[in-house]
Amino acid sequence: MRTQPGRSHPAPPPGHDPRTPPAPPTAPGAPAPAPVPDAPAPPTAPDAPAPPTAPDAVAPPTVPGDPPTAPAARFTAAVPDSPLSRTPVTAVAAPIAPATPPAPGDPAPPTVPGDPPTAPARFEVAAPDGPLSRTPAAATAAPIAPATPPAPTTPVNPFVAFTVPTALATPTASGAPAVADVPTAPPLPVAPPVPVAPLLPTVTPLAPAPPLPGTPVGPTPRRIWPRSFADRLTAPLPGLRALARFAREGAVRPRPEGLRDIPLLPFAPGPLPRADAGTVAVTWAGHASWVVRIGGLTVLTDPVWSRRILGTPARVTPVGVAWDALPPVDAVVISHNHYDHLDAATLRRLPRHTPVLVPAGLGRWFRARRFTRVSELDWWEATAIGGVRFDFVPAHHWSKRTLFDTCRSLWGGWVLTDAAGRRLYFAGDTGYGHWFSRIGRRYPGIDLALLPIGAYDPRWWLRDVHCDPEEAVRAAQDLGARRMAPMHWATFVLSAEPVLEPLTRVRAAWRRAGLARENLWDLPVGASRVLAG
């Protein structure tokens, strides 16, 4: 008998059979229905065999005269999109326990002498692709709590920028509308936690500090992403008219006089600085590839150690850091899938258990290459490794790797924050726009911004996706960054500006902005700087 919480019911009259359903209510003044004599028990075949039972299953209680009970049902459920498992789960349906504990005064459920005590049902779930374990986790089914009406919830679209889970939404410093708090249902009783073996032994839960308001954390592996991220574009991609102009003008390489300065490009490789958990140091390997030492970790950004990438002439400066000179790599962050930022030949050199943090939609590219620790993040999401927090933030760019995957994966930059609150911003590849001020408000106190300054000419073609040197200086100011290190130049010849022009223009723009010269870290390829504590 199901009862409402907090209500009591009178004891049944003598002789009442608890299996007999109650009589339906009658309207006032209506004649009482005539009593129905008890129906005789159905005949049973003599010496009929008992129904088969599942192995190890507890036989259900029987009452003399009842018909035979069917065996416990077996079922198989496929869970293709579950965050815990993609394999069929087979279980045996256990007897259903009373839905709610009886209220004071209610009669106890009927029992039959000789019945064995009922044990709580146990089940196992295989979680090969879960974020925590690849071993089956056993748990004990808890009694079902009284049904309660569902609490109102706020619809959440995980594919729209700034949409955050209700429980994590807080007012943002940028003034963006926050998700309102809503009442929630009382928590269901749960079984004691079961210890599991961690899938990523180097990944730890996010620490509460430093406070980053309005930022959801903890993306679930193997999420379902939209087919296209074209709605995230800041500006439309070039159309037929722009492509015709590009083909007509053909200005994608510098003039010969612009290439004469290649021998003057700064190149000064040196040993990596010593670093510990209290050190933040950066070494420029060339283009957008940095060796970042932060919180005791070694992190590679957009690693490209190849001499040549698809569709581009060979490097004009060597790689600034020899691969064999690298310490063990603790994490790799990728900004987007263009060939000068995502190099398959370089990534093949990494152990497949290296944690890689990638934009939404790019995880399957890494899993196809047998990387086992892949985290896909949407804009404004974060994860943590070894006490260092990694936030994925927007950028003014796009993605394409083949003829058929335009904007099929996301693009963006990364904010790295150590336990002491020191913060580094890696822009990846981006044009100039409103995202920089938004990032600066959400992540105040950026100590160092790694910003692109090259591949910007002609402006009519590249303005929306690549900063020029003056825009990079404005972006550093919008971010509120204390220091800026230029990148994305002096490595590959990707556009029409002279090869040394980005450096001369960024120095002039920094000086015109009245910023301290020592805060412009215009490093040669291969050089390092250490952030003072």
Short mmCIF file of N, CA and C in Angstrom, two decimals, residues 28 112 129 151 157 195 211 220 223 227 237 270 293 297 349 375 378 380 413 417 495 511:
data_model
loop_
_atom_site.label_atom_id
_atom_site.label_comp_id
_atom_site.label_asym_id
_atom_site.label_seq_id
_atom_site.Cartn_x
_atom_site.Cartn_y
_atom_site.Cartn_z
N PRO A 28 -22.70 10.07 -2.50
CA PRO A 28 -23.66 10.10 -1.38
C PRO A 28 -25.05 9.75 -1.86
N VAL A 112 4.92 -14.56 4.31
CA VAL A 112 4.52 -15.96 4.34
C VAL A 112 5.56 -16.72 5.14
N ASP A 129 34.29 3.84 -21.16
CA ASP A 129 34.65 5.16 -21.66
C ASP A 129 34.32 6.26 -20.68
N ALA A 151 11.05 19.56 -10.15
CA ALA A 151 11.27 20.98 -9.92
C ALA A 151 11.44 21.68 -11.26
N ASN A 157 21.15 24.78 -23.39
CA ASN A 157 21.67 24.34 -24.68
C ASN A 157 23.18 24.29 -24.59
N PRO A 195 34.53 3.11 -4.25
CA PRO A 195 35.82 3.57 -4.78
C PRO A 195 36.05 3.03 -6.18
N PRO A 211 38.74 32.22 -7.90
CA PRO A 211 37.34 32.31 -8.30
C PRO A 211 37.22 32.84 -9.72
N THR A 220 31.96 16.47 -20.00
CA THR A 220 31.86 15.02 -20.05
C THR A 220 32.49 14.51 -21.33
N ARG A 223 31.03 13.83 -25.73
CA ARG A 223 29.78 14.57 -25.83
C ARG A 223 29.32 14.62 -27.28
N ARG A 227 26.60 19.59 -35.71
CA ARG A 227 27.29 19.24 -36.95
C ARG A 227 28.20 20.37 -37.42
N LEU A 237 32.46 33.92 -43.69
CA LEU A 237 33.63 33.52 -44.47
C LEU A 237 33.58 34.14 -45.86
N GLY A 270 68.24 28.37 -26.71
CA GLY A 270 68.99 28.18 -25.48
C GLY A 270 68.37 27.08 -24.66
N ARG A 293 55.93 26.29 -18.85
CA ARG A 293 56.17 25.63 -17.55
C ARG A 293 55.33 26.39 -16.53
N LEU A 297 53.99 21.78 -14.26
CA LEU A 297 53.68 21.05 -15.49
C LEU A 297 54.47 21.60 -16.66
N ARG A 349 54.81 11.91 -32.24
CA ARG A 349 55.96 11.72 -31.36
C ARG A 349 55.57 11.61 -29.90
N SER A 375 40.20 15.59 -23.87
CA SER A 375 39.12 16.39 -23.30
C SER A 375 38.71 17.44 -24.32
N ASP A 378 33.97 23.27 -24.77
CA ASP A 378 33.27 24.37 -25.43
C ASP A 378 33.80 25.68 -24.86
N TRP A 380 34.20 28.84 -22.67
CA TRP A 380 33.95 29.15 -21.26
C TRP A 380 33.91 27.90 -20.39
N GLY A 413 41.01 30.11 -27.72
CA GLY A 413 42.26 30.25 -26.99
C GLY A 413 42.16 29.60 -25.62
N THR A 417 45.79 28.89 -15.37
CA THR A 417 45.88 29.51 -14.05
C THR A 417 46.47 28.50 -13.09
N SER A 495 51.64 34.93 -45.66
CA SER A 495 50.91 36.04 -46.28
C SER A 495 51.90 37.02 -46.90
N ARG A 511 55.20 51.26 -28.20
CA ARG A 511 55.76 52.54 -27.76
C ARG A 511 54.70 53.64 -27.83
#
